Short mmCIF file of C-alpha atoms in Angstrom, two decimals:
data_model
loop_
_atom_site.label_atom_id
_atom_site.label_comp_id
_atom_site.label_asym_id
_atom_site.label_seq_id
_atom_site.Cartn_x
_atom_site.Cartn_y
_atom_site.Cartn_z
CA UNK A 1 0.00 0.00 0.00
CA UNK A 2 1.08 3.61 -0.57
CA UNK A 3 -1.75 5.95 0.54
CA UNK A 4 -1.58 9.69 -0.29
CA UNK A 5 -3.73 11.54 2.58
CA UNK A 6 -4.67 15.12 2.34
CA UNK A 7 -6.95 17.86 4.33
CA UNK A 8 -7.87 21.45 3.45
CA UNK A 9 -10.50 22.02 6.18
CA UNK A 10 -8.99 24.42 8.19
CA UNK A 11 -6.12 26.62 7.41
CA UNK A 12 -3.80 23.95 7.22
CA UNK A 13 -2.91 22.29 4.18
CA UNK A 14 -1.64 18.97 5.30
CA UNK A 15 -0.76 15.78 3.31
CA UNK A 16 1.11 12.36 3.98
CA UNK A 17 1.94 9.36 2.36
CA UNK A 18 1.63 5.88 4.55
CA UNK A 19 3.06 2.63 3.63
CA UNK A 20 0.26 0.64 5.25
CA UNK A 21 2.69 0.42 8.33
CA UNK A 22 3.86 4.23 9.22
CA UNK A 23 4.12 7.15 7.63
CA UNK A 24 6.86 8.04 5.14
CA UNK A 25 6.46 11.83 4.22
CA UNK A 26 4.10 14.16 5.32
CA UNK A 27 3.92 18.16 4.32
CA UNK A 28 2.20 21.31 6.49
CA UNK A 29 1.60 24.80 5.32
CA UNK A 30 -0.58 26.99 7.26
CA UNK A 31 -2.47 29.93 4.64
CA UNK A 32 -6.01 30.14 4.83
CA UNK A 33 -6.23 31.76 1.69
CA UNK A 34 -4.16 29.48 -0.72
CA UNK A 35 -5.58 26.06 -0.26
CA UNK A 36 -5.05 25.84 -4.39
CA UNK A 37 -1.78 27.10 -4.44
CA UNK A 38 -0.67 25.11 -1.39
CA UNK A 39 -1.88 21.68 -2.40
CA UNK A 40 -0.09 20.70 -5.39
CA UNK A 41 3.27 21.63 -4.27
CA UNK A 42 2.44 19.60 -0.89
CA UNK A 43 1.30 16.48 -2.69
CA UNK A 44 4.76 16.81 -4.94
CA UNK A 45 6.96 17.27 -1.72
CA UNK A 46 5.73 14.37 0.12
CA UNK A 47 6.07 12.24 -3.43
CA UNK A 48 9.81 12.91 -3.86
CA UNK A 49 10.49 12.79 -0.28
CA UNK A 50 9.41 9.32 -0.62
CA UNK A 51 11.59 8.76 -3.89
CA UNK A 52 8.05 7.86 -5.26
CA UNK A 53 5.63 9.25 -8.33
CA UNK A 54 1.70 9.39 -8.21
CA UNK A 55 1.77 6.06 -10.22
CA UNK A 56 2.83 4.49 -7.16
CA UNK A 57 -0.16 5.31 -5.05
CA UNK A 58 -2.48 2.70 -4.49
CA UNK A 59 -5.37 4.51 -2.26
CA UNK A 60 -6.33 8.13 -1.79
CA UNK A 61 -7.55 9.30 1.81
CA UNK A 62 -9.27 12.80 1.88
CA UNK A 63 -10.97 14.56 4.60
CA UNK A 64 -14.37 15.26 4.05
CA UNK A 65 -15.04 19.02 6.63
CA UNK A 66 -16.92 20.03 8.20
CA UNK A 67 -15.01 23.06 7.04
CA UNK A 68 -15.15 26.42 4.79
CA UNK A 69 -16.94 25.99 1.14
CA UNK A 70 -13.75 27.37 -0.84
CA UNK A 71 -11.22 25.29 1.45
CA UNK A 72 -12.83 22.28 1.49
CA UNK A 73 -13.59 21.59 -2.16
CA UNK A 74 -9.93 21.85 -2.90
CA UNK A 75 -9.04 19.06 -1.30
CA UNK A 76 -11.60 16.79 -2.09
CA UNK A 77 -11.72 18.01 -5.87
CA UNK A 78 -7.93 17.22 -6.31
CA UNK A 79 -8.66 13.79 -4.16
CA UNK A 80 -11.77 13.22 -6.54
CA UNK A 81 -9.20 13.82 -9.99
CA UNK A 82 -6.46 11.78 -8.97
CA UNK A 83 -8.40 9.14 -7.87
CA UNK A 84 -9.98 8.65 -11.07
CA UNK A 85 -6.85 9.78 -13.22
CA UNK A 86 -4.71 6.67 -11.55
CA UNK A 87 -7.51 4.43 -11.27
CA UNK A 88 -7.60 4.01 -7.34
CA UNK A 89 -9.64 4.25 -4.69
CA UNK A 90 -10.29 7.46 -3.00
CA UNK A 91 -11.63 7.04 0.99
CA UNK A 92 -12.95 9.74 2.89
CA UNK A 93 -13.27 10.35 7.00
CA UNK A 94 -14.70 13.23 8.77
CA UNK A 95 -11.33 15.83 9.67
CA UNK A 96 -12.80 16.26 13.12
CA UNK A 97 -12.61 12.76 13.82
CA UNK A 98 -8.65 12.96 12.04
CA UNK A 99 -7.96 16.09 14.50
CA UNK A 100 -9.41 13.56 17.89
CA UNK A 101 -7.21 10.99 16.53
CA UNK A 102 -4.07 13.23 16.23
CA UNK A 103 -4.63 14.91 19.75
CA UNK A 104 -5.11 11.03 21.03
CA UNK A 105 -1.35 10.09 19.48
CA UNK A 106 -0.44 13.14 21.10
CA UNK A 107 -1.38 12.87 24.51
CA UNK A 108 -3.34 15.61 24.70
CA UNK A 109 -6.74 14.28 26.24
CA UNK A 110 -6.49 10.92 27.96
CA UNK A 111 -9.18 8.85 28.51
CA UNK A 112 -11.68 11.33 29.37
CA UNK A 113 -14.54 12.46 26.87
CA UNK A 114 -13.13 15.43 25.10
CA UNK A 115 -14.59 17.67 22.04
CA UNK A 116 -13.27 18.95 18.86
CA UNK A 117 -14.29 22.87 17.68
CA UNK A 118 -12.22 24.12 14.71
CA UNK A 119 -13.45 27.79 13.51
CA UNK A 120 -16.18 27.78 10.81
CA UNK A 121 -16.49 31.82 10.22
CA UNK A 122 -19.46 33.88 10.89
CA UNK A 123 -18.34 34.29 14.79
CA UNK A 124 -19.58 30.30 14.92
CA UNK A 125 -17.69 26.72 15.31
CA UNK A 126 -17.61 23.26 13.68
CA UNK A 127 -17.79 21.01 16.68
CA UNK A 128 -18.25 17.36 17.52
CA UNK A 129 -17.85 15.10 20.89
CA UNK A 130 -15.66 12.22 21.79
CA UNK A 131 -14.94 9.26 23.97
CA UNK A 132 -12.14 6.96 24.08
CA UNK A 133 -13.03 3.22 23.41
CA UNK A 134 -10.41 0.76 24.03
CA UNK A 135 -8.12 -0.32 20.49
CA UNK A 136 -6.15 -3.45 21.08
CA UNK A 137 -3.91 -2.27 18.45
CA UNK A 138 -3.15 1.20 19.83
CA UNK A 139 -4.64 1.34 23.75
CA UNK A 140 -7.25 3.35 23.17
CA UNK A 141 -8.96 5.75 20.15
CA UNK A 142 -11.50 8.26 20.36
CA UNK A 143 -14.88 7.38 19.24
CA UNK A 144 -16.93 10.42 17.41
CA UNK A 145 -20.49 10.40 19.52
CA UNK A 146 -22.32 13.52 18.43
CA UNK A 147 -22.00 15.53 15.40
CA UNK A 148 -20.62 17.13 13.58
CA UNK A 149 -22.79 20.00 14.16
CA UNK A 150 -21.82 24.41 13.72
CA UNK A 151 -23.15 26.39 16.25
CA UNK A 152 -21.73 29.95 18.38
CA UNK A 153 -19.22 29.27 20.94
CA UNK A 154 -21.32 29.59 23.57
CA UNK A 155 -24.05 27.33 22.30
CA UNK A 156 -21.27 24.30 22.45
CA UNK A 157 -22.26 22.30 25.54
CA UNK A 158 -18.61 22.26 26.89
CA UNK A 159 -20.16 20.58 30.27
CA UNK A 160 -16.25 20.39 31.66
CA UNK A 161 -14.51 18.84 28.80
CA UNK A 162 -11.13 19.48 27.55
CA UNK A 163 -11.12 20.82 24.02
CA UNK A 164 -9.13 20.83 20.78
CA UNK A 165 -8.50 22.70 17.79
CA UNK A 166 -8.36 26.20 16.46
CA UNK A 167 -11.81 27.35 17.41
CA UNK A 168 -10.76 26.86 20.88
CA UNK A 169 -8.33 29.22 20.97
CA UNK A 170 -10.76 31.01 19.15
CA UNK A 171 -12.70 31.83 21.97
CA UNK A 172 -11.23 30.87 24.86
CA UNK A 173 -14.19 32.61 27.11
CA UNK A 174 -16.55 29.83 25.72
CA UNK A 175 -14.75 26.64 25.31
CA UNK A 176 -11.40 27.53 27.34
CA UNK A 177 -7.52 27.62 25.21
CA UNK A 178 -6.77 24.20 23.15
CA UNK A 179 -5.32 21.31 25.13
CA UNK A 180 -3.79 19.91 22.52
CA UNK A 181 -3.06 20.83 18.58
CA UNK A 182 -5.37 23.06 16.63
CA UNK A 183 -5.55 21.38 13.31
CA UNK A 184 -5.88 18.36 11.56
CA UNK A 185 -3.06 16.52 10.20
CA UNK A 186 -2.97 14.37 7.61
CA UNK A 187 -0.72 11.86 8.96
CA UNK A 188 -3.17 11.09 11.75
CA UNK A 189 -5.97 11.28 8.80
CA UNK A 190 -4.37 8.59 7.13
CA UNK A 191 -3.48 6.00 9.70
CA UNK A 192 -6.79 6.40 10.56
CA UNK A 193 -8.00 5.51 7.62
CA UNK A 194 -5.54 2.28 7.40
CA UNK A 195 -6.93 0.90 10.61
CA UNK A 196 -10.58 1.52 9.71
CA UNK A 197 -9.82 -0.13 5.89
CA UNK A 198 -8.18 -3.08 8.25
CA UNK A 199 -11.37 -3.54 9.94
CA UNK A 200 -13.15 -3.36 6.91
CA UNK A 201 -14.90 0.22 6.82
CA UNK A 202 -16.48 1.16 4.05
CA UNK A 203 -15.10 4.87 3.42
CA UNK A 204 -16.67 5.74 0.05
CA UNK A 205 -18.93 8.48 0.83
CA UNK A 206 -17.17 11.72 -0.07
CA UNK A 207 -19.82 14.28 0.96
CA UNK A 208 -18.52 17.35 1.69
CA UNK A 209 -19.61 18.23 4.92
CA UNK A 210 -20.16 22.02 4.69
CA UNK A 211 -22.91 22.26 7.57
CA UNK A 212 -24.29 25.22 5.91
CA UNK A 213 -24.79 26.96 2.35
CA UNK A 214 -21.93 28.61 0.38
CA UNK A 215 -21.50 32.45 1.25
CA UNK A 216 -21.42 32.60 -2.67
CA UNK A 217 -24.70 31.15 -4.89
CA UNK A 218 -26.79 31.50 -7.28
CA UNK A 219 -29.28 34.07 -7.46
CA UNK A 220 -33.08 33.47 -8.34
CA UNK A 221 -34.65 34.06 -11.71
CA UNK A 222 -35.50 37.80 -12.55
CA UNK A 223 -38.38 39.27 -11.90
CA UNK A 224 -40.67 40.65 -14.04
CA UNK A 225 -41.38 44.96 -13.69
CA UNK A 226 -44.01 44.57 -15.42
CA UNK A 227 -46.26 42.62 -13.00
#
């Protein structure tokens, strides 16, 4: 297996290549306005890292939002494109649950029931809730049990939990600073998605997750002055 992994939710543009065992490369830039420009050049550095070409890949792992219209479609356009160009399969997973995952590897929570808020604009948050089930092949791995959902800070039923990601820090007031990191990363996102293709997940749904309409759409017909 060589799985190319990739995320544009947030502002980080984050991709990795795994081997099925660990991952090889992995590349981070952090613009919230260049998703396009970022991506490409990401994809290529993780590639030669590697000492491999996109004819090597055998899957594609995207992450599938909640997150910004214009951000969001990048990645799973070019995940979409390549998958078909090189014939392979391209696997989706929600970025929040790639995020709980990453803070998990890092330490960051523990056992306890934790939540995920990264920053979705209009003064609001993209937010979802977690407990940690038991993994005999890694301890323990969070477990997404409610949402993903976008609501105002102080509409996120916090309830004492520990939180991670961006739209913590945020607004601290409401869900209190980050505990652990603030954005997804694409190395978590794909040894997630190894272990769940191990177990025999079906991750073919590629959705976007947007939560809410585009800022940008199309208007309605005209109407008529004359009636």
């Amino acid at each position: 297996m060589l799985l190319l992994a990739l995320d544009t939710s947030t502002p980080a543009v984050t991709v990795a290549l795994h081997d099925g065992d660990t991952v090889v490369a992995q590349s981070l830039s952090v613009d919230a306005r260049r998703h396009g420009e970022l991506l490409a050049p990401g994809i290529q550095a993780v590639l030669s890292e590697a000492g491999a070409c996109a004819r090597d890949l055998t899957d594609v792992a995207v992450g599938t939002g909640p997150g910004p219209f214009t951000g969001l479609r990048v990645g799973l356009v070019t995940a979409r494109t390549m998958g078909d160009a090189l014939g392979v399969p391209v696997h989706g997973v929600c970025s929040l649950d790639a995020l709980a995952v990453r803070a998990a590897e890092d330490g960051a929570v523990g056992d306890d029931p934790f939540l995920v808020a990264t920053d979705a604009r209009r003064r609001e948050v993209y937010w979802a809730a977690y407990e940690s089930v038991p993994d005999g092949a890694v301890g323990t791995t969070p477990r997404r049990v409610h949402g993903p959902d976008v609501s105002r800070p102080d509409d996120v039923p916090v309830d004492g939990r520990a939180v991670v990601g961006r739209g913590a820090d945020l607004y601290p007031d409401s869900l209190g600073i980050s505990v652990g990191p603030i954005d997804p990363s694409a190395a978590a996102l794909a040894g997630l998605v190894v272990r769940l293709l191990d177990a025999g997940a079906d991750l073919s749904d590629l959705t976007p997750r947007y939560l809410r309409r585009p800022d940008v759409h199309e208007g309605g017909g005209r109407k008529s002055v004359l009636s």
